[in-house]
XYZ file of C-alpha atoms in Angstrom:
648
model
C -3.831 12.272 60.147
C -4.441 14.043 56.822
C -4.738 12.918 53.243
C -3.484 14.557 50.050
C -4.913 14.095 46.605
C -2.941 13.354 43.461
C -2.946 16.964 42.336
C -1.495 18.137 45.648
C 1.191 15.442 45.534
C 2.214 16.521 42.030
C 2.265 20.154 43.131
C 4.433 19.226 46.152
C 6.925 17.435 43.947
C 7.006 20.396 41.609
C 7.658 22.768 44.482
C 10.721 20.718 45.423
C 12.085 21.361 41.935
C 11.657 17.804 40.747
C 9.404 16.851 37.821
C 6.343 14.865 38.901
C 6.022 11.156 38.191
C 4.828 10.475 34.670
C 3.871 7.264 32.918
C 6.286 5.764 30.437
C 5.185 4.619 27.005
C 4.947 0.846 26.858
C 7.122 -1.007 24.368
C 5.293 -3.968 22.786
C 6.865 -7.336 22.309
C 8.481 -7.931 18.943
C 5.682 -9.394 16.786
C 6.026 -12.651 14.893
C 6.629 -11.756 11.244
C 4.409 -14.489 9.810
C 1.568 -13.761 12.236
C 1.808 -10.055 11.470
C 1.722 -10.728 7.725
C -1.175 -13.185 7.851
C -3.071 -10.927 10.233
C -2.695 -7.989 7.883
C -3.786 -10.051 4.882
C -6.799 -11.381 6.761
C -7.856 -7.896 7.838
C -7.489 -6.593 4.275
C -9.237 -9.382 2.384
C -11.300 -11.228 5.002
C -12.238 -8.564 7.542
C -15.825 -9.873 7.485
C -14.644 -13.511 7.879
C -17.171 -15.028 5.442
C -16.061 -18.580 6.238
C -16.747 -18.394 9.970
C -19.936 -20.415 9.526
C -17.946 -23.384 8.139
C -15.871 -23.866 11.283
C -16.687 -26.968 13.312
C -19.229 -28.304 10.809
C -19.455 -31.789 9.342
C -18.538 -32.421 5.701
C -22.163 -32.736 4.597
C -23.109 -29.582 6.455
C -20.157 -27.736 4.904
C -21.356 -28.799 1.450
C -24.851 -27.437 2.146
C -23.427 -24.219 3.557
C -21.173 -23.866 0.499
C -24.177 -24.180 -1.828
C -26.051 -21.592 0.223
C -23.004 -19.328 0.239
C -22.740 -19.338 -3.562
C -26.520 -19.390 -4.128
C -28.206 -17.434 -1.295
C -31.635 -18.287 -2.726
C -31.313 -21.755 -1.169
C -30.870 -20.139 2.234
C -33.690 -17.588 2.354
C -35.853 -19.763 0.088
C -36.601 -22.076 3.017
C -38.596 -19.302 4.682
C -40.310 -18.117 1.518
C -44.097 -17.921 1.751
C -47.200 -16.701 -0.050
C -47.099 -13.279 1.616
C -43.619 -12.611 0.287
C -44.612 -13.919 -3.134
C -47.494 -11.429 -3.320
C -45.072 -8.566 -2.716
C -42.590 -9.943 -5.249
C -45.128 -10.529 -8.015
C -46.517 -6.998 -7.713
C -43.051 -5.434 -7.728
C -41.886 -7.760 -10.530
C -44.788 -6.810 -12.786
C -44.269 -3.140 -11.945
C -40.579 -3.039 -12.865
C -41.323 -5.090 -16.000
C -43.649 -2.328 -17.178
C -40.714 0.084 -16.863
C -37.908 -2.074 -18.198
C -39.498 -3.177 -21.492
C -39.729 0.279 -23.103
C -36.488 1.391 -21.425
C -34.567 -1.651 -22.643
C -35.482 -0.951 -26.262
C -34.239 2.620 -25.870
C -31.064 1.664 -23.981
C -30.135 -0.797 -26.730
C -30.154 2.156 -29.128
C -27.736 3.971 -26.799
C -25.396 1.002 -27.128
C -25.901 1.061 -30.943
C -27.496 -2.386 -30.844
C -30.790 -3.653 -32.222
C -33.731 -3.311 -29.784
C -34.102 -7.024 -29.013
C -30.665 -7.045 -27.351
C -31.964 -4.718 -24.668
C -34.783 -7.177 -23.958
C -32.348 -10.108 -23.980
C -30.332 -8.304 -21.297
C -33.394 -8.088 -19.043
C -34.109 -11.796 -19.385
C -30.996 -13.889 -18.637
C -28.892 -11.700 -16.265
C -31.749 -11.073 -13.767
C -32.348 -14.831 -13.529
C -28.680 -15.499 -12.729
C -28.596 -12.679 -10.196
C -31.775 -13.919 -8.501
C -29.947 -17.124 -7.537
C -26.561 -15.616 -6.679
C -27.210 -12.038 -5.507
C -27.550 -10.971 -1.889
C -29.526 -7.740 -2.396
C -33.295 -8.077 -1.976
C -34.165 -4.840 -3.727
C -31.876 -4.317 -6.692
C -33.444 -4.603 -10.167
C -31.088 -5.948 -12.831
C -30.917 -4.998 -16.499
C -29.329 -2.577 -18.946
C -28.894 0.989 -17.669
C -28.475 4.297 -19.443
C -24.951 5.234 -18.313
C -23.355 1.854 -19.043
C -25.225 1.612 -22.378
C -23.933 5.024 -23.444
C -20.406 4.244 -22.228
C -20.374 0.909 -24.030
C -21.770 2.383 -27.241
C -19.318 5.276 -27.151
C -16.267 3.070 -26.619
C -17.342 0.396 -29.110
C -18.071 2.780 -31.985
C -14.563 4.201 -31.614
C -13.298 0.780 -32.679
C -15.940 -0.434 -35.154
C -18.622 1.389 -37.136
C -21.944 -0.178 -36.006
C -23.672 0.689 -39.308
C -20.957 -0.423 -41.728
C -19.958 -3.543 -39.750
C -22.909 -4.562 -37.526
C -21.786 -8.174 -37.035
C -18.258 -7.265 -35.922
C -19.657 -4.520 -33.709
C -22.050 -6.933 -32.027
C -19.277 -9.486 -31.509
C -17.077 -6.840 -29.874
C -20.026 -5.889 -27.625
C -20.340 -9.508 -26.454
C -16.559 -9.687 -25.974
C -16.583 -6.549 -23.843
C -19.494 -7.948 -21.821
C -17.586 -11.171 -21.224
C -14.520 -9.349 -19.939
C -16.707 -7.025 -17.874
C -18.095 -10.113 -16.147
C -14.631 -11.609 -15.705
C -13.412 -8.347 -14.150
C -16.332 -8.178 -11.740
C -16.111 -11.834 -10.725
C -12.332 -11.629 -10.275
C -12.637 -8.617 -7.980
C -15.173 -10.547 -5.927
C -13.288 -13.848 -5.758
C -10.026 -12.119 -4.829
C -11.957 -9.888 -2.428
C -10.672 -6.728 -4.040
C -13.932 -4.855 -3.751
C -12.254 -2.059 -1.837
C -10.634 -0.952 -5.115
C -13.902 0.533 -6.397
C -13.924 2.848 -3.383
C -11.082 4.778 -5.023
C -13.723 6.328 -7.284
C -14.981 8.967 -4.892
C -18.621 9.841 -4.285
C -18.040 13.358 -5.625
C -16.550 12.024 -8.859
C -19.481 9.642 -9.302
C -22.002 12.463 -8.764
C -20.285 14.575 -11.420
C -19.863 11.674 -13.830
C -23.497 10.591 -13.501
C -24.754 14.144 -13.937
C -22.637 14.694 -17.032
C -23.646 11.313 -18.461
C -27.337 12.128 -17.857
C -27.080 15.373 -19.826
C -25.112 13.633 -22.569
C -27.726 10.884 -22.811
C -30.536 13.432 -22.911
C -28.765 15.353 -25.699
C -28.291 12.136 -27.661
C -32.052 11.614 -27.511
C -32.630 14.827 -29.457
C -32.150 12.712 -32.552
C -35.302 10.734 -31.854
C -37.077 13.633 -30.156
C -36.722 15.893 -33.223
C -36.900 13.161 -35.851
C -33.389 13.809 -37.217
C -32.085 11.113 -39.564
C -28.448 12.193 -39.962
C -26.905 12.707 -36.521
C -23.366 12.970 -35.189
C -21.704 9.936 -33.647
C -19.850 12.110 -31.134
C -21.271 12.591 -27.647
C -19.858 15.989 -26.617
C -22.306 18.870 -26.330
C -20.682 20.993 -29.049
C -20.896 18.276 -31.715
C -24.447 17.376 -30.720
C -25.718 20.961 -30.817
C -24.039 21.536 -34.175
C -25.798 18.468 -35.509
C -29.128 19.593 -34.030
C -29.024 23.157 -35.390
C -27.518 22.022 -38.673
C -30.710 20.033 -39.338
C -33.176 22.684 -38.177
C -34.436 23.573 -41.670
C -34.628 20.157 -43.297
C -34.079 17.510 -40.626
C -36.681 18.254 -37.948
C -40.082 16.591 -38.142
C -42.900 18.510 -36.440
C -45.125 15.438 -36.033
C -42.306 13.656 -34.208
C -41.674 16.685 -32.002
C -45.379 16.871 -31.115
C -45.502 13.217 -30.072
C -42.266 13.485 -28.081
C -43.239 16.723 -26.305
C -46.714 15.517 -25.327
C -45.540 12.231 -23.874
C -42.454 13.721 -22.217
C -44.781 16.137 -20.421
C -46.959 13.211 -19.391
C -43.971 11.203 -18.107
C -42.583 14.141 -16.133
C -45.999 14.839 -14.619
C -46.353 11.173 -13.628
C -42.899 11.240 -12.039
C -43.757 14.444 -10.145
C -46.999 12.864 -8.948
C -45.150 9.764 -7.752
C -42.595 11.831 -5.806
C -45.223 14.083 -4.251
C -47.348 11.173 -3.054
C -45.421 7.958 -2.339
C -48.611 5.927 -2.542
C -48.923 6.892 -6.205
C -45.502 5.516 -7.167
C -47.271 3.083 -9.498
C -48.403 6.003 -11.673
C -44.783 6.871 -12.428
C -43.907 3.201 -12.822
C -46.591 2.368 -15.361
C -46.401 5.675 -17.257
C -43.688 4.491 -19.735
C -45.720 1.444 -20.745
C -48.885 3.541 -21.118
C -46.931 5.997 -23.256
C -45.691 3.220 -25.524
C -49.186 1.745 -25.933
C -50.841 5.096 -26.660
C -48.137 6.421 -28.981
C -47.961 3.135 -30.898
C -51.739 3.113 -31.308
C -51.684 6.733 -32.463
C -49.011 6.076 -35.110
C -50.809 2.944 -36.333
C -54.197 4.657 -36.601
C -52.956 7.886 -38.205
C -50.175 6.176 -40.205
C -47.836 8.910 -39.033
C -44.925 6.747 -40.163
C -45.855 7.726 -43.720
C -45.129 11.409 -42.981
C -41.674 11.014 -41.502
C -42.291 9.721 -37.969
C -39.566 7.121 -37.421
C -40.573 3.888 -35.692
C -38.841 0.922 -34.098
C -40.076 -1.249 -36.960
C -38.876 -4.843 -36.592
C -37.862 -6.542 -33.352
C -36.694 -10.104 -33.799
C -38.960 -12.438 -31.802
C -37.756 -15.397 -29.764
C -35.585 -15.996 -26.722
C -31.881 -15.229 -26.497
C -29.831 -17.042 -29.158
C -26.425 -18.378 -28.165
C -23.527 -16.003 -28.770
C -20.661 -17.975 -27.209
C -19.108 -18.571 -30.612
C -19.279 -14.855 -31.450
C -16.995 -13.734 -28.606
C -13.484 -12.805 -29.724
C -10.976 -15.038 -27.948
C -8.215 -14.373 -30.462
C -7.236 -11.683 -32.926
C -6.878 -7.927 -32.707
C -10.225 -7.323 -31.028
C -9.491 -9.352 -27.882
C -7.409 -6.629 -26.246
C -9.871 -3.930 -27.338
C -12.768 -5.903 -25.913
C -10.826 -6.447 -22.696
C -10.114 -2.716 -22.230
C -13.720 -1.721 -22.906
C -15.018 -4.526 -20.696
C -12.864 -3.526 -17.720
C -14.093 0.079 -17.859
C -17.753 -0.867 -18.365
C -17.528 -3.580 -15.712
C -16.118 -1.268 -13.053
C -18.693 1.459 -13.767
C -21.506 -1.096 -13.664
C -20.077 -2.571 -10.493
C -19.807 0.815 -8.797
C -23.411 1.659 -9.630
C -24.791 -1.713 -8.544
C -22.906 -1.861 -5.226
C -23.906 1.727 -4.393
C -27.563 0.915 -5.100
C -27.427 -2.323 -3.138
C -25.837 -0.664 -0.105
C -28.403 2.148 -0.180
C -31.420 -0.124 -0.004
C -29.732 -2.549 2.380
C -29.254 0.280 4.879
C -32.890 1.335 4.421
C -34.112 -2.183 5.229
C -31.403 -2.829 7.840
C -29.720 -5.925 6.426
C -26.131 -6.724 5.518
C -24.886 -6.753 1.940
C -21.788 -8.762 1.071
C -20.011 -6.548 -1.473
C -17.633 -9.254 -2.685
C -20.465 -11.752 -3.103
C -22.350 -9.097 -5.100
C -19.374 -8.748 -7.422
C -19.250 -12.478 -8.046
C -22.994 -12.520 -8.791
C -22.752 -9.550 -11.159
C -19.713 -11.060 -12.852
C -21.376 -14.453 -13.294
C -24.524 -12.961 -14.798
C -22.513 -10.901 -17.311
C -20.338 -13.859 -18.287
C -23.436 -15.985 -18.909
C -25.118 -12.987 -20.531
C -22.258 -12.501 -22.988
C -22.861 -16.063 -24.168
C -26.600 -15.517 -24.577
C -26.690 -12.340 -26.698
C -26.727 -9.859 -23.785
C -24.597 -6.801 -23.249
C -23.412 -5.414 -19.891
C -26.158 -5.489 -17.244
C -26.108 -4.000 -13.764
C -28.431 -2.560 -11.135
C -30.752 0.251 -12.170
C -31.402 2.907 -9.533
C -34.756 4.033 -10.946
C -36.090 0.484 -11.310
C -34.647 -0.547 -7.945
C -36.401 2.409 -6.306
C -39.700 1.353 -7.878
C -39.009 -2.252 -6.885
C -38.499 -1.128 -3.291
C -41.616 1.058 -3.200
C -43.722 -1.682 -4.815
C -43.006 -3.887 -1.801
C -40.466 -6.391 -3.092
C -39.391 -8.972 -0.538
C -36.696 -10.987 -2.318
C -34.917 -11.340 -5.653
C -37.940 -13.295 -6.909
C -39.143 -9.929 -8.234
C -36.304 -10.161 -10.788
C -37.531 -13.620 -11.782
C -41.056 -12.274 -12.297
C -39.668 -9.435 -14.411
C -37.644 -11.910 -16.500
C -40.737 -14.020 -17.112
C -42.653 -10.987 -18.386
C -39.741 -10.089 -20.676
C -39.707 -13.693 -21.915
C -43.414 -13.487 -22.816
C -42.724 -10.196 -24.585
C -39.909 -11.739 -26.624
C -42.052 -14.732 -27.568
C -45.391 -13.098 -28.356
C -45.414 -9.291 -28.160
C -42.486 -8.044 -30.265
C -44.638 -7.548 -33.420
C -46.677 -4.979 -31.482
C -43.645 -2.650 -31.348
C -43.552 -2.284 -35.133
C -45.279 1.105 -35.007
C -43.711 2.341 -31.757
C -42.223 5.763 -32.549
C -38.580 6.391 -31.700
C -39.723 9.680 -30.227
C -41.476 7.955 -27.335
C -38.338 5.947 -26.530
C -36.347 9.192 -26.467
C -38.932 10.753 -24.149
C -38.794 7.744 -21.814
C -35.002 7.848 -21.638
C -34.922 11.628 -21.070
C -37.427 11.328 -18.212
C -35.452 8.436 -16.729
C -32.002 10.089 -16.769
C -33.158 13.409 -15.332
C -33.032 11.778 -11.898
C -29.304 11.147 -12.341
C -28.612 14.894 -12.143
C -28.253 15.304 -8.382
C -27.723 19.047 -8.001
C -28.518 18.877 -4.276
C -25.620 16.457 -3.760
C -23.344 18.757 -5.777
C -24.284 21.745 -3.594
C -23.649 19.692 -0.467
C -20.248 18.640 -1.812
C -19.419 22.328 -2.387
C -20.315 23.161 1.197
C -18.360 20.271 2.698
C -15.199 19.964 0.614
C -14.115 22.322 -2.179
C -11.569 19.845 -3.529
C -14.291 17.207 -3.782
C -16.353 19.713 -5.739
C -13.455 20.174 -8.165
C -13.510 16.411 -8.758
C -17.275 16.530 -9.241
C -17.119 19.487 -11.629
C -14.154 18.061 -13.535
C -15.953 14.775 -14.192
C -19.133 16.632 -15.155
C -17.440 18.971 -17.638
C -15.246 16.185 -19.020
C -18.273 14.076 -19.948
C -20.204 17.003 -21.457
C -17.459 18.730 -23.430
C -15.189 15.786 -24.313
C -16.554 12.249 -24.029
C -17.790 9.735 -21.501
C -14.406 8.034 -21.253
C -12.568 11.367 -20.868
C -14.976 12.381 -18.104
C -14.381 9.062 -16.381
C -10.618 9.483 -16.720
C -10.819 12.981 -15.224
C -12.943 11.682 -12.347
C -10.459 8.917 -11.542
C -7.442 11.223 -11.977
C -8.810 13.896 -9.644
C -9.776 11.258 -7.074
C -6.244 9.876 -7.090
C -4.805 13.397 -7.035
C -6.787 14.075 -3.872
C -5.436 10.902 -2.271
C -1.869 11.817 -3.228
C -2.324 15.354 -1.936
C -3.510 14.118 1.454
C -0.757 11.498 1.607
C 2.097 13.768 0.547
C 0.900 16.892 2.372
C -0.546 15.761 5.697
C -2.029 18.300 8.089
C 0.071 19.535 10.982
C -1.328 21.829 13.692
C -0.165 23.724 16.764
C -1.627 22.652 20.107
C -2.471 24.730 23.160
C -3.904 23.960 26.612
C -7.591 24.560 27.209
C -8.095 26.762 30.307
C -8.273 24.926 33.645
C -7.780 21.505 32.002
C -5.006 19.114 31.077
C -6.378 18.867 27.528
C -4.369 20.128 24.538
C -6.183 20.991 21.306
C -5.663 22.737 17.967
C -5.353 26.457 18.658
C -6.977 27.269 15.293
C -10.093 25.331 16.329
C -10.074 26.477 19.968
C -9.029 30.163 20.220
C -9.073 29.939 24.027
C -6.332 27.317 23.984
C -3.109 28.893 25.233
C 0.454 28.175 24.187
C 2.963 27.098 26.815
C 5.818 29.594 27.253
C 9.074 28.074 26.024
C 7.303 25.027 24.576
C 6.039 24.459 21.021
C 3.601 21.564 20.571
C 2.973 20.251 17.030
C 0.585 17.452 16.104
C 1.030 15.386 12.930
C -2.316 14.135 11.617
C -1.129 11.316 9.377
C 1.086 8.297 9.095
C 4.659 9.264 8.211
C 5.929 7.508 5.093
C 8.546 8.100 2.402
C 5.978 10.139 0.455
C 5.542 12.790 3.156
C 8.387 12.382 5.654
C 10.488 15.224 4.269
C 7.444 17.522 4.152
C 6.546 16.709 7.780
C 10.084 17.523 8.933
C 10.222 20.783 6.984
C 6.716 21.798 8.096
C 7.603 21.308 11.777
C 10.758 23.384 11.316
C 8.676 26.100 9.622
C 6.289 26.106 12.598
C 9.322 26.598 14.832
C 10.809 29.361 12.650
C 7.500 31.244 12.461
C 7.039 30.997 16.220
C 10.593 32.203 16.894
C 10.092 35.198 14.574
C 6.916 36.091 16.455
C 8.581 35.744 19.870
C 11.614 37.806 18.832
C 9.394 40.543 17.426
C 7.459 40.769 20.693
C 10.424 40.362 23.062
C 9.126 37.052 24.483
C 11.188 34.070 25.744
C 12.550 31.718 23.101
C 11.440 28.140 22.443
C 13.443 25.576 24.418
C 11.325 22.482 23.880
C 9.466 21.087 20.872
C 6.911 18.333 21.482
C 5.622 16.272 18.542
C 2.198 14.792 19.367
C 2.027 11.482 17.465
C -1.269 9.901 18.534
C -2.744 10.271 14.982
C 0.417 8.734 13.453
C -0.746 5.164 12.904
C 2.482 4.001 11.233
C 5.950 5.133 10.231
C 8.543 3.715 7.831
C 12.313 4.020 7.590
C 12.079 7.301 5.663
C 9.859 8.682 8.431
C 12.333 7.665 11.126
C 15.185 9.144 9.095
C 13.202 12.411 8.886
C 12.771 12.402 12.682
C 16.509 11.893 13.086
C 17.172 14.881 10.808
C 14.632 16.896 12.784
C 16.430 15.968 16.017
C 19.805 17.090 14.629
C 18.336 20.335 13.253
C 16.848 21.090 16.674
C 20.147 20.318 18.390
C 21.807 23.068 16.351
C 19.098 25.449 17.538
C 19.540 24.234 21.136
C 15.918 23.032 21.211
C 15.066 19.755 22.921
C 12.825 17.264 21.065
C 10.077 15.291 22.808
C 7.717 12.660 21.393
C 4.188 12.291 22.774
C 1.892 9.251 22.689
C 3.339 7.169 19.838
C 1.184 4.168 18.934
C 1.941 0.462 18.961
C 3.621 0.201 15.548
C 5.360 3.548 15.867
C 7.001 2.976 19.258
C 8.058 -0.498 18.187
C 9.834 0.901 15.127
C 11.352 3.794 17.066
C 13.012 1.299 19.414
C 13.985 -1.065 16.592
C 15.750 1.808 14.798
C 17.493 3.051 17.997
C 15.825 6.464 17.543
C 14.493 6.073 21.085
C 18.095 5.782 22.314
C 19.098 8.793 20.222
C 16.657 11.203 21.861
C 16.551 9.326 25.168
C 13.633 7.270 26.461
C 12.959 9.964 29.048
C 11.858 12.207 26.152
C 9.109 9.854 24.989
C 5.885 10.574 26.868
C 2.475 9.016 27.294
C 0.700 12.331 26.694
C 1.333 16.001 25.973
C 0.419 16.736 29.588
C 3.208 14.470 30.835
C 5.695 16.146 28.504
C 4.689 19.599 29.733
C 4.965 18.418 33.354
C 8.555 17.452 32.625
C 9.629 20.402 30.496
C 7.565 23.155 32.177
C 6.603 21.910 35.680
C 5.434 25.345 36.805
C 2.326 24.818 34.649
C 1.059 22.201 37.121
C -0.058 24.818 39.598
C -2.203 26.478 36.944
C -4.108 23.281 36.074
């Protein structure tokens, strides 16, 4: 008695002239509409199921869990100990030494008085420490958001002619920035910020860094009359227009010396990770030394501009200064939405980076609520838009921070500065603040990432370059608009022009792959196999149909030119097609009719759950015949070209 294997049985059936047995595609049960809708909503907004921990708990336990959910500090605080506190106090003091001089400079970018930068590093970090879920992020004003805010605000109100109205609009924009961030978190719409691609962010940040650095030429060169525009052409005109009478050589000397020192300290910190503290404390050392130098030499008498007066005391209330009515409400809302989204994008990116490095989970929606809450409270306590700073967060991480207590330590140091140390900044030269900002923003120019983007995806590089050039040659908001527009254009291009490829059989296998990727893959005589690599919707259905017909026409021209047999069967491989709508099905029906006129039979291979369900619901399966819907390309070939079985 002998035995035959499956291959031999299939070959025997083929020899008899009958197609071998093939599996049929399963048709799922008709889903319940409400269950399908709720399931889709849950997957979109609650894919992480944040409320799982509340199930099966008592009312008192649910209340405790709710408090811990909103304020994570009450959860991890139970395990807090002296060892963690040592790490947090060192990192908190370290980032405080960076933030104090930076905050004064960043306030100038936002066209606000220097104390408002310090205010923004006092209240928002305290709020975030209780509500945030990132252990490493350092909160405060940042260069890009400060420049963006200052640029957008001065387009509406002149900060010199109307300082009070300008400041009120800044608080209004901060309030709406917080509302935007908190709303995105509460409604779990955090996925919307992912529409701003990584390439666009790289270009935008690089352009903003150069723009910020160019803006600092005012303080670096000691120029008194400087353009309010941010584009490179206006800035360079202003710089060279003041070369004979506006530059101050004493200011340039101070700025150049300390910029060299800051860059050397940064280089030293990067070269030897153990010396990170040198780079961290360098800004504070520069401020102390330059201030002492100006005070001793009285350089302010020979044209060296100084910070002069910083109002002492903690944050005054500004709730009554926010515009809740009048013409400036809508303007503040528009500016706040833009600044809030940019701040949110930066903070979430920073938080995710360090979370992956320390291997813990970061709740993006919870982060948005925390950032929104701190900016709402900040707008009512004389703060402007705060977010996570990458440079300070990196120092915070390297200094050994353990929890968000490091932000509390930093806030306490800023508080002491506001109460007792502000008079010491009277002789701090503006040049040193410009040098500190220039050294800080250089790290935002990520040329290595830009080169990698060029190697990986040329269209991504166009988005990167467009955002970069838009910021430099137009304005920050134009650069941002270009970045968003190109990102959406890329999405639309991929949606409306999905990839379709021809498939061939790999030698001695039953595997069918893209013939452009696998040159050894061979076409099946008389059969054309096309794979559609996208869902088929109204936006691309007509293109998919026409592209398949073009594949067929090109193949027929080639076969006719070489005297080869014509195409009798066309197989559409649909495993990548995750969904299809009525326009897609209509396009398939038109494809079927067009093929009928050419006397070419249409076969469908491996449609997914949703697709096969809709094909049956629309009666398309009856139109082409269920026998022409196959589990795999191999099964379709076995039916249409059974002689290929012997070659497998």
